[in-house]
Each structure stands twice: as structure tokens, then as C-alpha cells.
Short mmCIF file of C-alpha atoms and ligand atoms in Angstrom, two decimals:
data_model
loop_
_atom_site.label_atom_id
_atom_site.label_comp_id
_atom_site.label_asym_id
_atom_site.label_seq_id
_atom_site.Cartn_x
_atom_site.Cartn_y
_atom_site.Cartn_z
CA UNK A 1 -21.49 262.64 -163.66
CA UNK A 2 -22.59 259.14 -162.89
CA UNK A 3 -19.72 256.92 -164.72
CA UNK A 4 -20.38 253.65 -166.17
CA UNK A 5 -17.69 250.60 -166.61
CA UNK A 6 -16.72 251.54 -170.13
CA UNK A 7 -16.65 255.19 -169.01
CA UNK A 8 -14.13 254.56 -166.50
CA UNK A 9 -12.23 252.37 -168.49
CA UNK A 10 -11.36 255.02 -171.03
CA UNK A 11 -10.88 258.23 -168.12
CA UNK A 12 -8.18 255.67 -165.99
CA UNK A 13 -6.60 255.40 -169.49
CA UNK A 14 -6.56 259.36 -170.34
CA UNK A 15 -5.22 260.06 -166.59
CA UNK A 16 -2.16 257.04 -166.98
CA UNK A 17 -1.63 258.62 -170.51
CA UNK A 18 -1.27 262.16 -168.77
CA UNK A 19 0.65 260.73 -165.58
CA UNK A 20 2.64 257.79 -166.90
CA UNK A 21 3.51 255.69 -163.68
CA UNK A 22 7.30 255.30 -164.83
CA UNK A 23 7.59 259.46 -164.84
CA UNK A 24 5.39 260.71 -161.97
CA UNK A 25 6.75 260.95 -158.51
CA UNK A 26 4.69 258.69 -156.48
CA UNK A 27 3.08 261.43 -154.08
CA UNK A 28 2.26 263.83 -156.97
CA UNK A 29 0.34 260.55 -158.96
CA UNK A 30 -1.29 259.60 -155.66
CA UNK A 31 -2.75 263.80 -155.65
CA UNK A 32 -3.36 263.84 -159.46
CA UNK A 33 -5.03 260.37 -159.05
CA UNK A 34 -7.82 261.83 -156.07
CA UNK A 35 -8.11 265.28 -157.90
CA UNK A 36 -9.47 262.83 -161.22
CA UNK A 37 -11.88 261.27 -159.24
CA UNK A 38 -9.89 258.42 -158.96
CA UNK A 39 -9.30 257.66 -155.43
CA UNK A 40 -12.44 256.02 -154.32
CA UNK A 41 -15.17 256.42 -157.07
CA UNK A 42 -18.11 256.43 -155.05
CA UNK A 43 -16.94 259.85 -152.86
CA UNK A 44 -18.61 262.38 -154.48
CA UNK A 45 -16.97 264.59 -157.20
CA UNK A 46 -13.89 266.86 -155.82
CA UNK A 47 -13.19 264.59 -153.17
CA UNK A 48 -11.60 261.81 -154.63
CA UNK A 49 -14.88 260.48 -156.53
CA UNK A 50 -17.00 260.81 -159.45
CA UNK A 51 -20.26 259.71 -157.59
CA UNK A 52 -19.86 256.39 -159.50
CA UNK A 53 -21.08 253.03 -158.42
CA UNK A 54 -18.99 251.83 -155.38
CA UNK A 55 -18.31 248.90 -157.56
CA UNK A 56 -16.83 250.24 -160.18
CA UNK A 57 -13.68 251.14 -158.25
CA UNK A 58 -12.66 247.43 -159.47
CA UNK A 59 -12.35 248.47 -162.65
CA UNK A 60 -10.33 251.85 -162.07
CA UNK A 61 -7.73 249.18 -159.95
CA UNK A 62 -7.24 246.90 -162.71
CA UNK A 63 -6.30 249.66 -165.23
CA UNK A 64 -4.43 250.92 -162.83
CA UNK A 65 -2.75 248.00 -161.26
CA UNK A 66 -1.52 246.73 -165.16
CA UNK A 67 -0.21 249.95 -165.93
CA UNK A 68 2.30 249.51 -162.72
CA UNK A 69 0.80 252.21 -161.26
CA UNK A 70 1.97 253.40 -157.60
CA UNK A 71 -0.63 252.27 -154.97
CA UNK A 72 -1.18 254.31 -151.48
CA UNK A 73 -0.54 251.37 -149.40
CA UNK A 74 -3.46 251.09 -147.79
CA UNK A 75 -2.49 248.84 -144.75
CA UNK A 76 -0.13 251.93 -143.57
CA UNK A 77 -3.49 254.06 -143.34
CA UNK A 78 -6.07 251.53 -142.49
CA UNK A 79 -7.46 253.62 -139.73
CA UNK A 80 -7.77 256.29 -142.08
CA UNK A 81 -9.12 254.80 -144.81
CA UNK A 82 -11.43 252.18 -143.25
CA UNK A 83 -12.69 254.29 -140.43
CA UNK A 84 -12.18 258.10 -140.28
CA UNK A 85 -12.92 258.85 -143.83
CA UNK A 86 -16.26 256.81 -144.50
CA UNK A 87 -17.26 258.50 -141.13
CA UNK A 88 -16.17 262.25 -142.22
CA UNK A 89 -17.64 261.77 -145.56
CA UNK A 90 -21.02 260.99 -143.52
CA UNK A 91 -20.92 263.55 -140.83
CA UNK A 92 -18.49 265.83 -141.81
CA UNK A 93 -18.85 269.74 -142.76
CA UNK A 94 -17.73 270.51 -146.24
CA UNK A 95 -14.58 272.41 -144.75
CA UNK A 96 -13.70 269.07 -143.03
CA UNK A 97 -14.08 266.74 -145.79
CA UNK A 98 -11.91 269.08 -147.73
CA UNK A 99 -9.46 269.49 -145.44
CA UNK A 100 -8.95 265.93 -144.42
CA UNK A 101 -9.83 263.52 -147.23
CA UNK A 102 -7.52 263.92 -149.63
CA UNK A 103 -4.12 263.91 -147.34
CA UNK A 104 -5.71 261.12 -145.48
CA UNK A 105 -6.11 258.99 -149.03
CA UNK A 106 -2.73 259.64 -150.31
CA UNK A 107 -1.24 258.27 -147.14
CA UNK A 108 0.28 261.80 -146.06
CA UNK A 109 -1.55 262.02 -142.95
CA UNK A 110 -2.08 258.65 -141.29
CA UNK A 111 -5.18 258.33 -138.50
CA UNK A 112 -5.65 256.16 -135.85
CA UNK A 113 -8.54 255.75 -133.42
CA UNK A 114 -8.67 257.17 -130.11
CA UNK A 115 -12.09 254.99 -128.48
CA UNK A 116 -10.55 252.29 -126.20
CA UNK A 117 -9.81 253.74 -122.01
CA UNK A 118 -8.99 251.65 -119.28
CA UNK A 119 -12.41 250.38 -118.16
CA UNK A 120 -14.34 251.15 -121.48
CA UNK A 121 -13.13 248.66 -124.45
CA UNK A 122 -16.28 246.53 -124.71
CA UNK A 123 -18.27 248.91 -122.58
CA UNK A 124 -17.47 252.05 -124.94
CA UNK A 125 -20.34 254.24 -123.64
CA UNK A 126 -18.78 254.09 -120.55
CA UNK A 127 -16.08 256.39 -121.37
CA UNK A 128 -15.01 259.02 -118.97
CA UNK A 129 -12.27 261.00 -121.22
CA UNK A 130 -13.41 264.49 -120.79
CA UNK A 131 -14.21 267.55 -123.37
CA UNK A 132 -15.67 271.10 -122.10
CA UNK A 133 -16.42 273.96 -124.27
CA UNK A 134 -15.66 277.23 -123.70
CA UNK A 135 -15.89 279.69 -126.54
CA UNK A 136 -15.20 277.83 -129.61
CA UNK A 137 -12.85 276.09 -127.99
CA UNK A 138 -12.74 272.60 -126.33
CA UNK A 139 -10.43 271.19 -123.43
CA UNK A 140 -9.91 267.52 -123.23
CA UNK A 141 -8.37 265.59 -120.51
CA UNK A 142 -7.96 261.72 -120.01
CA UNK A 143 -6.64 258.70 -121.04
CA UNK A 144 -6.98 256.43 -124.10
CA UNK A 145 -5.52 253.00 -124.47
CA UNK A 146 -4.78 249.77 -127.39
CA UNK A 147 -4.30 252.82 -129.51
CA UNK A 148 -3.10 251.37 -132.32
CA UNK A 149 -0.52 253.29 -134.62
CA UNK A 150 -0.92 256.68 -132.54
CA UNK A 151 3.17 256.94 -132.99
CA UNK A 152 2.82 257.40 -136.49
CA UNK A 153 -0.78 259.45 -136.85
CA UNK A 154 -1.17 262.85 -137.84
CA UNK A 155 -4.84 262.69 -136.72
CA UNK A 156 -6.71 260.76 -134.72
CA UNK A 157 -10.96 260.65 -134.20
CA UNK A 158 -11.43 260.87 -130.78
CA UNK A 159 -14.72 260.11 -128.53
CA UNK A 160 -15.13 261.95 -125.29
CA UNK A 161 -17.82 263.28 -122.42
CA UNK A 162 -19.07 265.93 -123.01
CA UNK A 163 -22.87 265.68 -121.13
CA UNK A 164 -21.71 263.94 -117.84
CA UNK A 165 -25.60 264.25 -116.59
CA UNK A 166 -27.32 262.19 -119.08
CA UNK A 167 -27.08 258.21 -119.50
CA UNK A 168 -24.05 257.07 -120.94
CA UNK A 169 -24.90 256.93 -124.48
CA UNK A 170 -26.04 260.11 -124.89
CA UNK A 171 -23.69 262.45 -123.40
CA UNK A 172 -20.74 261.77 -126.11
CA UNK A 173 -19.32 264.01 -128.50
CA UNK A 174 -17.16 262.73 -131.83
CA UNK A 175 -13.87 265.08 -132.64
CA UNK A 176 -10.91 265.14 -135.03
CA UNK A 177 -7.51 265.68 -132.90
CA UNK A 178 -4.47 266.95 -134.01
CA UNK A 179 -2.02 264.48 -132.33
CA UNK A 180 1.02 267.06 -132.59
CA UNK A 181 -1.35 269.25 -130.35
CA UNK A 182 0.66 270.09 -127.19
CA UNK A 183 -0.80 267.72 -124.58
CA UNK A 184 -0.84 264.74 -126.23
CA UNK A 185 1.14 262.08 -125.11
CA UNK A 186 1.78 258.38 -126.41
CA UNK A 187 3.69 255.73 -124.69
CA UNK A 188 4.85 252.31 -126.31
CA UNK A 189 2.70 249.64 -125.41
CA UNK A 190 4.96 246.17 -125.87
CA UNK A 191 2.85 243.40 -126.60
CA UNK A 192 3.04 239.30 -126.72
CA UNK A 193 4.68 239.91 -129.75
CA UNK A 194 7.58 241.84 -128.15
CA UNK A 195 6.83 245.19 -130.57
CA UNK A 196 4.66 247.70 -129.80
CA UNK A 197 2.15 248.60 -132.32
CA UNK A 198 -0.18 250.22 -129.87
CA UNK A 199 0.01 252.89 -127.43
CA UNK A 200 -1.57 254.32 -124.27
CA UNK A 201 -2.41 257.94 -124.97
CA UNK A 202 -2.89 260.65 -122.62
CA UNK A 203 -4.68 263.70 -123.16
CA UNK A 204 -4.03 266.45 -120.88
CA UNK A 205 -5.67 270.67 -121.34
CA UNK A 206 -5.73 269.19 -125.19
CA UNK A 207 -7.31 271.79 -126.90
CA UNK A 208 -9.84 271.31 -130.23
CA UNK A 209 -11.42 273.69 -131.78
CA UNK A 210 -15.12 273.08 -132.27
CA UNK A 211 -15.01 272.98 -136.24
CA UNK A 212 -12.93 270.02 -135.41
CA UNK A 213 -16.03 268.33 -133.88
CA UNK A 214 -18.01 265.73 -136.55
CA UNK A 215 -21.85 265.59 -135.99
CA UNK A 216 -23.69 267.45 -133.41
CA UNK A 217 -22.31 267.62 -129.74
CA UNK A 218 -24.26 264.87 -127.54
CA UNK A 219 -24.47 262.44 -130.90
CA UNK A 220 -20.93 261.18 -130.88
CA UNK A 221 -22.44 257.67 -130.33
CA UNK A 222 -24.48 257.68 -133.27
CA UNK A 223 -21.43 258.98 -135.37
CA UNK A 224 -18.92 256.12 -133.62
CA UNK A 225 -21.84 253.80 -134.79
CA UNK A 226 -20.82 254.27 -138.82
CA UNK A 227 -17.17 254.23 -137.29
CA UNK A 228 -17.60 250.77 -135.78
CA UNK A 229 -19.38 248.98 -138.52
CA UNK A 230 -16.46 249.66 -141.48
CA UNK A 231 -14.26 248.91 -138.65
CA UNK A 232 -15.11 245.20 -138.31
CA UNK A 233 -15.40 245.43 -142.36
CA UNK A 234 -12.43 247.14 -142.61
CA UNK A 235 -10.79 243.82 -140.46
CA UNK A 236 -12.41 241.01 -141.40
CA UNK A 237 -13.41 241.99 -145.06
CA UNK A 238 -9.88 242.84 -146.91
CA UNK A 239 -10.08 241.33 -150.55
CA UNK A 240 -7.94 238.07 -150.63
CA UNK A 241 -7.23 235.76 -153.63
CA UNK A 242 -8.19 232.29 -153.04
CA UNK A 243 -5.58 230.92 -151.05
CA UNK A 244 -4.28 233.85 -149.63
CA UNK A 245 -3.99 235.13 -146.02
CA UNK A 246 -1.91 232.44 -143.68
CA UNK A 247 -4.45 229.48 -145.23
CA UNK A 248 -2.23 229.98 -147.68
CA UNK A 249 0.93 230.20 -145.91
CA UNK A 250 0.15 226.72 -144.41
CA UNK A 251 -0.88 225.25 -146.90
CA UNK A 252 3.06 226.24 -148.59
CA UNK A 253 4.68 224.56 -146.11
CA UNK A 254 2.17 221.60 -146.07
CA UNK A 255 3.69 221.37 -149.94
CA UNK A 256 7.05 221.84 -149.27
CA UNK A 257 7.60 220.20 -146.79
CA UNK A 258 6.30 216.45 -146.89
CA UNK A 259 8.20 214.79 -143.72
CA UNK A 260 6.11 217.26 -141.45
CA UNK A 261 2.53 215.80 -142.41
CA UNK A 262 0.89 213.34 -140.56
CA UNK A 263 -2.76 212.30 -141.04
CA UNK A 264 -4.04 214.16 -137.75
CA UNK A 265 -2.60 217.24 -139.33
CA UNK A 266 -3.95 216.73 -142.79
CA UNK A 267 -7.34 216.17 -141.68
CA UNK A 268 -7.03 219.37 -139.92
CA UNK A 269 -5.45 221.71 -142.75
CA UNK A 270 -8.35 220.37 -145.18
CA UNK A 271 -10.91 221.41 -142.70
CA UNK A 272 -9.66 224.59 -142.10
CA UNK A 273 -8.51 225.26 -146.13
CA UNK A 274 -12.51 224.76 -146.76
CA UNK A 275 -13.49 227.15 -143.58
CA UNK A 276 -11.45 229.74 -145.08
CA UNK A 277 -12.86 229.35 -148.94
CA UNK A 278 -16.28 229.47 -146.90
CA UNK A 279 -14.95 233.06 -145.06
CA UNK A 280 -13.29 234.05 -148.10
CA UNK A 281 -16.13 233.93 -150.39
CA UNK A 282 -18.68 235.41 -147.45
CA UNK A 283 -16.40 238.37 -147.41
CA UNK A 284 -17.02 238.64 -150.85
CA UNK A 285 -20.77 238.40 -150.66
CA UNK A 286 -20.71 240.94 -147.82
CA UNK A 287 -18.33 243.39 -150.08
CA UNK A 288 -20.75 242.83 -152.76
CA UNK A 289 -23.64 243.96 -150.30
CA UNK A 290 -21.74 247.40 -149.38
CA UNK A 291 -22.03 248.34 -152.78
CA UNK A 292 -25.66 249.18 -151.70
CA UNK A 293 -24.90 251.41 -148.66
CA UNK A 294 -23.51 251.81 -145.41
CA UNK A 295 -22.43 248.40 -143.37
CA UNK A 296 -24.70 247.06 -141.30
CA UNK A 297 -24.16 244.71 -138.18
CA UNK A 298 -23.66 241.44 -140.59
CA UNK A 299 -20.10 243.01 -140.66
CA UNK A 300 -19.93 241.26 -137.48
CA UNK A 301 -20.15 237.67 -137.99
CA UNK A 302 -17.50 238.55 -140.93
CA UNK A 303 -14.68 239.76 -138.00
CA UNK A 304 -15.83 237.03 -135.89
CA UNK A 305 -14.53 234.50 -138.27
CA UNK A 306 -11.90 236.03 -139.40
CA UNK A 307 -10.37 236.00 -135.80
CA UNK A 308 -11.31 232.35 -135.23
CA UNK A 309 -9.91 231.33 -138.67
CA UNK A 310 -6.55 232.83 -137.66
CA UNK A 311 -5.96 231.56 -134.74
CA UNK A 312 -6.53 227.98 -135.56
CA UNK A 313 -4.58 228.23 -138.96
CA UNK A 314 -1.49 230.05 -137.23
CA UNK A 315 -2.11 227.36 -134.20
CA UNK A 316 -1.76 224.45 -136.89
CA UNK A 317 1.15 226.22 -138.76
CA UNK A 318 3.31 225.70 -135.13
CA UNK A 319 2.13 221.98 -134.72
CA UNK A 320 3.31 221.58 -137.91
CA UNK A 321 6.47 222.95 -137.83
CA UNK A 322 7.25 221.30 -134.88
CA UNK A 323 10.09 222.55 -132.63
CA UNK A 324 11.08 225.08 -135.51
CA UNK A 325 7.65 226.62 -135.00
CA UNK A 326 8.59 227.71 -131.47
CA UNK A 327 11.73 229.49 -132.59
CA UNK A 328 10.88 233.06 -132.46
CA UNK A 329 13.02 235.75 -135.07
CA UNK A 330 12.94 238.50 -133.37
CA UNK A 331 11.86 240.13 -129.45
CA UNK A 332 13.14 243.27 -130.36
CA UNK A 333 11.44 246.28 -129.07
CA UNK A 334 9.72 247.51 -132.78
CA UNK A 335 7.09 250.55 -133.07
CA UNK A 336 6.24 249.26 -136.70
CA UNK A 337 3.99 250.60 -139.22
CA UNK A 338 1.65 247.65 -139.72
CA UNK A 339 0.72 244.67 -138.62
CA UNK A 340 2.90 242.50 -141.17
CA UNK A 341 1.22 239.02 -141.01
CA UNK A 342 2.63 237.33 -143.81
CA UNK A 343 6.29 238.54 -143.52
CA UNK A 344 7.59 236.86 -140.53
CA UNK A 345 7.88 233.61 -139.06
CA UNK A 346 4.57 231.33 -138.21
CA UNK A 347 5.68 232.14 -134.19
CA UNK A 348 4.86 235.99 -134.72
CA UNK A 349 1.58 235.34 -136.69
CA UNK A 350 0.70 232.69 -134.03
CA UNK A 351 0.69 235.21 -131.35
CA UNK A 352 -0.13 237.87 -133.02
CA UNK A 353 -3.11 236.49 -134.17
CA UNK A 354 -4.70 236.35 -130.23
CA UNK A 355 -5.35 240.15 -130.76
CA UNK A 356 -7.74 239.90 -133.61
CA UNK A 357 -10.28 238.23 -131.50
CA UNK A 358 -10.16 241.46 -129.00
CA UNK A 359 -9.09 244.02 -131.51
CA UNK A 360 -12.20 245.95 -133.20
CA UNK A 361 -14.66 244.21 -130.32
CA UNK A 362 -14.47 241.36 -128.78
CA UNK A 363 -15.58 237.70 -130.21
CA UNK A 364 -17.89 237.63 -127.14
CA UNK A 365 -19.55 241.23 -127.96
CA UNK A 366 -19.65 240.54 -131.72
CA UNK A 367 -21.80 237.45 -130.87
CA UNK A 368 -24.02 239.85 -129.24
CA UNK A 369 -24.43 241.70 -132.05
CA UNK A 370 -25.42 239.14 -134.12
CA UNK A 371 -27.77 237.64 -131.68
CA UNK A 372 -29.29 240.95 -131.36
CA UNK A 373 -29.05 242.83 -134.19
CA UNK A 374 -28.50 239.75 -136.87
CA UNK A 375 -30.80 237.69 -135.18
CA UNK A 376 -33.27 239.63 -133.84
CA UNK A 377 -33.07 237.39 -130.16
CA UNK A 378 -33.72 239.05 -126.98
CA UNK A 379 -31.32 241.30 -125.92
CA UNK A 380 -28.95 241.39 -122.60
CA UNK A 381 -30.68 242.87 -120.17
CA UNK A 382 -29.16 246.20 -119.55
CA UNK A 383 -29.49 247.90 -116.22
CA UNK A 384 -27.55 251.23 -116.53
CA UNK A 385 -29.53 252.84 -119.47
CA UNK A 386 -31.24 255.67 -118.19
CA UNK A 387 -28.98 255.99 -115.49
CA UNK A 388 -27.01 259.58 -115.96
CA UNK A 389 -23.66 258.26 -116.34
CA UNK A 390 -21.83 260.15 -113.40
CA UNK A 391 -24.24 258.48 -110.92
CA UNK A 392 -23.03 255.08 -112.48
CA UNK A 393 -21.11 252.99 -110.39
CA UNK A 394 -16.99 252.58 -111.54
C1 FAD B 401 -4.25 244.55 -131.27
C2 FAD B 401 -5.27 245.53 -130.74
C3 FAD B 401 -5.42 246.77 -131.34
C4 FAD B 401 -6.36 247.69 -130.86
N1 FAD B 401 -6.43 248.91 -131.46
C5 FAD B 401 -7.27 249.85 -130.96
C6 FAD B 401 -7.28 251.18 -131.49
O1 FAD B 401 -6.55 251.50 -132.43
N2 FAD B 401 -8.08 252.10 -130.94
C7 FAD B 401 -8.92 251.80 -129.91
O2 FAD B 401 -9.66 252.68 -129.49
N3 FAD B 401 -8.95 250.54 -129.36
C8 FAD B 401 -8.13 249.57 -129.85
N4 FAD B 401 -8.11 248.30 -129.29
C9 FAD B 401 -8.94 248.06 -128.11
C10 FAD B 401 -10.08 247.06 -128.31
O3 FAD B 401 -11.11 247.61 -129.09
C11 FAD B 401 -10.56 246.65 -126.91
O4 FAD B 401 -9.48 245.97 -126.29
C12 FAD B 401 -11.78 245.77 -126.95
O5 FAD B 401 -12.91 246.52 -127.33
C13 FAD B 401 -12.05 245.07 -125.61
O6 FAD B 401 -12.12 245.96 -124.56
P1 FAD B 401 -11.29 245.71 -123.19
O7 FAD B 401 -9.87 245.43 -123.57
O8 FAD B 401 -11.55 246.89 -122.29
O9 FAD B 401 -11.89 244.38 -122.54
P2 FAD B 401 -13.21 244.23 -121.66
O10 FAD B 401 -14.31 245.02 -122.25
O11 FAD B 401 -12.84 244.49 -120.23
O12 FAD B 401 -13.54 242.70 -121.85
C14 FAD B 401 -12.90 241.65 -121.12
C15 FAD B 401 -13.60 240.32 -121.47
O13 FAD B 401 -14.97 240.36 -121.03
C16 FAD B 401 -15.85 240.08 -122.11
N5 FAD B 401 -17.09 240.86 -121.99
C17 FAD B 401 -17.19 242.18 -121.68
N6 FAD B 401 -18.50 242.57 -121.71
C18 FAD B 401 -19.22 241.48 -122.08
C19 FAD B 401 -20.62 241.23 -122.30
N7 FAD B 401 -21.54 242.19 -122.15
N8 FAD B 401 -21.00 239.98 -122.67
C20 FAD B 401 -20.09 238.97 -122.83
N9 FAD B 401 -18.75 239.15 -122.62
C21 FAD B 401 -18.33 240.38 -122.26
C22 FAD B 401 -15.07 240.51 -123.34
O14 FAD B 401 -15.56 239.89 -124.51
C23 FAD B 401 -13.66 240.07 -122.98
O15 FAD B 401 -13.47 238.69 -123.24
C24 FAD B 401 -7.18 247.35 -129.75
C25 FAD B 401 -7.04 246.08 -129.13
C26 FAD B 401 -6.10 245.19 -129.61
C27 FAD B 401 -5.97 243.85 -128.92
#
């Protein structure tokens, strides 16, 4: 069944009418929600969609979101929802899609993303993280790193060598891992912030059986490739009301707080009030353009703002503040859940926001992209791509 708006309208109504938000556990709404097709329209039927229009999900939310219905907090899964599961619903087998999507969209099993090793962030291909298969079986063995949420996943997609002898690219296979699989270890990794929201990993005789493995062995790259581009989506493309996100937040204090301005400071607020509108309403276009497929590299030049914006709005929200902006609420030692921008003080968003221009690939790689791939300029010239990557110098 293809749905239309009207369509939808009337089903969202039927399922609130048959699970009445003020009755229904959360967790057992959140299920009944998925099984009607409800989750993400676009998925195809019995997997959380009705192989609507992507945009039509809009209109499922509204209903939903007047009726006071439960949400599935999407910023606790965003790995999950932004990354793994547009990338299993691509390459996955049947089995897998069934087995993961569901738990992964109700928030019962959280994800995270197991890419990053010491000496292959921007440099990804370069990865040296083992996998060998014997039987059905594979063994992994190495080391992962920035891994963000790992003390909190369930699963985690994972990128490893599998085809040492051919160049770097090539030789990569994508997997799902179980992170309670004996092996797996994650260790706190504190950052500027003083919590840790990221982890080093290591993956020692980790074993995963090969119907845990998503596209064919030797693609992974081309699978990490779908991964990627929702992941810069997924970061710099979160729907925000006009105003919202920390222009917002400094612009509040701005109001509230007239002895603080001076005429430096207001020049620089408007600027940067019209810079966001300007992101805000790109992100829009470039939501508006997913409706039509996959994400393509434009995605990009989305993040690339996004992290720029950021960290001059948090910067300007401590000058303005003054002294009180350097007063910091808290150091201690947290593994939190998410990233919670907006709920502390302007000296956590401040630092926090240096990560977003490294997190998700850096500003200086993304500009690659776009030059390349955007663009269509000449690209970097690359030495090391037929080279078979155990003969590459490290
Ligand atoms: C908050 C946070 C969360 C993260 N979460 C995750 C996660 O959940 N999972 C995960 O797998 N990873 C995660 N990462 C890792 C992140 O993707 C990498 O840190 C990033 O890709 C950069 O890699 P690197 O740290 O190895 O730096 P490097 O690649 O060593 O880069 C160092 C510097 O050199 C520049 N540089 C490198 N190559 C080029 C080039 N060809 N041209 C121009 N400049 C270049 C870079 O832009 C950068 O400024 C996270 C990082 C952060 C900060």
C-alpha cells in the first residue's frame, strides 16, 4: 500500500484510538506503533513502514505529537537510527532487517559506530582492525577509538580487514557486533568536557558469525559509504524551529540580559542569528531533497556549517557572559547518554562544541568532499591507491 496524506491522517487516528497514549505503557506503544507501519513510513511494510512517501512521516508526527503520544527519543539512539538502520535496510538480509530494526527503533537496543582506530579517523581505509573467517565464523582483533556511546550499545556496526593483499579500499568487510560478546572491551574516554561520552574499544578473538556480516565480504567500503553520508545528515541536518539550537540560547540571554550588550557584540549576534536562519533553512532544503533518495555528498557542506555555526555562537555566548561564562557547573567524571547541548551552562556547550568540527569527518576532509564530489574540482592526488594495503607504509 502506497499511503497518501489523508490516508495517513485517518490510520495515525485508528492506531491512537486503539492505543490511547494516557493507557499504553510507553515500550508496548513504541512496538504497536512500528508493527502499524508507523515508525518510519518510508521502510517498507513489516518493518516499521508502509512504503509511503518519506515525507509523509510529517504528518504521522503531528497526529501523533498532539495526541501526547510517547516519542522514542531519538537523540538516545542516534547511531542507530541515523546510521545503522538506513544502512541495514540497504544492505541487509531479510533475517537482519528483521532482527534488528524494530528493537533498534524503539530505543531497546541502542548502536554505536565502531569506524574510528588510532591512525585511521580521516584516513578510514586505512584501517588495520582485523576479521578472518573460518567456517561460518569470524575472529576479530584490534582496536577502535572516539567510539561514541559504546557504554550504553547493544550493537555496534563495525568495519574491519578482511583482504590484507589488496589496496586499502577494497579489502574491507562491514559487520554487526554484539558488544556483550566476550572480548569486547570499552574504556572511558574523558574529554575537554570532563565526561566521557566516548570510548576506546578493544576487540580481542571477538567472534561474529558471518550472517552478522552486511553486504558482500571485500565491499565494506561501499556499504560504510551509505553509512557516512546519513551520518553527516544525521549531524548537521536535525529539524530545528527557527530560533532553536544555541542561536537561540544566545539570543535569550541577549534579551534578558541588557547590561551585557555592547555594540561589538550586537553586531556579531545579528550576523551570526542570520548565518544560522541561512543553515537552518538549507537543512531544510537538503531534508526536502532526501525525500527523493539516498544522501548524497551535499550532506557535507550541511555538517560543515553546522560545526562552524556552533562554535562561533557558543564562542559569543562566553564573551557575552563575561566572567560568568568561564564558570564551569560541573568536571565530574559522567558516561552520559547524549550529548545534552542545550541543558547546561554556555561553558559546556562552548567546549563541547570543538568536537563537532572533528566528529563525523573533519571540517578539512568535508571540504574535500565538496571540492571533489560537490564541485567536481580536481581531486588530491592520491599515491597509495593501488598499493595492497599491507605493503603501505604505517
Ligand atoms: C565527539 C566525537 C565523537 C566521535 N564519535 C565517533 C564514533 O562514534 N565512532 C567512530 O568510529 N568515530 C568517532 N569519532 C572519530 C572521528 O570520526 C575522527 O576523530 C575523525 O574522523 C578524525 O580522525 P582523526 O581523529 O584520526 O584525525 P586525523 O585523521 O589524524 O586528522 C588530524 C588533522 O589532519 C587533517 N587532515 C587529515 N587528512 C587530511 C587531508 N587529506 N587533507 C586535509 N586535512 C587533512 C584533519 O582534518 C585534522 O585536522 C568521534 C570524534 C569526536 C571528536
Amino acid at each position: 500500500m502506497s499511503a497518501d496524506a489523508a490516508e495517513l491522517r485517518a490510520l495515525t487516528q485508528e492506531f491512537l484510538a486503539a492505543h490511547p497514549p494516557a493507557s499504553t505503557p510507553r515500550e508496548e506503544f513504541l512496538r504497536a506503533r512500528f508493527d502499524a507501519g508507523l515508525a518510519w513510513v518510508h521502510y517498507p511494510q513489516g518493518l516499521g513502514g508502509l512504503d509511503a512517501p518519506r515525507s509523509l512521516q510529517a504528518v504521522v508526527d503531528a497526529e501523533l505529537t498532539a495526541a501526547g503520544a510517547p516519542d522514542n527519543d531519538p537523540r538516545r539512539n542516534g547511531i542507530g537510527l541515523g546510521m545503522a538502520a538506513p544502512t541495514i535496510l540497504r544492505y541487509g538480509t531479510e533475517e537482519q532487517k528483521k532482527r534488528f530494526l524494530k528493537p533498534l527503533w524503539t530505543g531497546e537496543e541502542v548502536w554505536c559506530q565502531l569506524f574510528s582506530e588510532p591512525g585511521a579517523g580521516s584516513d578510514l581505509a586505512a584501517l588495520g582492525t582485523r576479521a578472518v573467517l573460518d567456517g561460518g565464523t569470524w575472529t576479530v582483533d584490534g582496536q577502535k577509538v572516539w567510539t561514541s556511546g559504546a557504554h550504553n550499545a547493544r550493537f555496534a556496526i563495525l568495519i574491519a580487514r578482511t583482504e590484507p593483499d589488496v589496496p586499502k579500499h577494497k579489502g574491507i568487510t562491514y559487520f554487526v557486533c554484539d558488544m556483550t560478546d566476550p572480548g569486547v572491551d570499552v574504556r572511558p574516554l574523558r574529554q575537554i568536557t570532563g565526561e566521557a561520552e566516548f570510548n576506546e574499544v578493544f576487540l580481542t578473538g571477538v567472534k561474529i558469525p558471518d550472517a552478522h556480516r552486511l553486504g558482500e565480504i571485500g565491499d565494506g567500503w561501499k556499504v560504510a559509504q551509505t553509512t557516512l553520508n546519513n551520518e553527516r545528515v544525521a549531524i548537521g541536518g536535525a529539524r530545528i524551529p527557527r530560533e532553536g539550537g544555541l542561536i537561540g540560547l544566545a539570543a535569550k540571554t541577549w534579551r534578558e540580559r541588557p547590561e551585557l550588550r555592547t555594540q561589538d557584540l550586537h553586531q556579531r549576534l545579528v550576523k551570526l542569528w542570520v548565518e544560522a536562519e541561512v543553515a537552518r533553512l538549507t537543512g531544510e532544503r537538503t531534508r526536502q531533497q532526501l525525500v527523493a533518495g539516498q544522501p548524497g555528498p551535499e550532506g557535507a557542506g550541511m555538517k560543515l556549517g553546522f560545526a562552524r555555526l556552533n562554535q562561533e555562537i557558543s564562542g559569543l555566548e562566553v564573551e557575552l557572559l563575561g566572567e560568568e561564562g568561564l564558570l564551569y557547573d560541573d568536571w565530574t567524571l559522567r558516561r552520559p547518554e547524549l550529548v545534552d547541548f542545550e541543558g547546561r551552562e554556555a561553558g559546556y556547550r562552548y567546549l563541547r562544541a570543538k568536537g563537532n568540527s572533528i566528529e563525523g569527518g573533519t571540517s578539512e576532509i568535508l571540504l574535500n568532499i565538496v571540492a571533489e564530489r560537490v564541485l567536481g574540482l580536481p581531486p588530491e592526488p592520491r599515491t597509495d591507491k593501488d598499493v595492497a594495503w599491507k605493503d603501505l607504509s604505517r
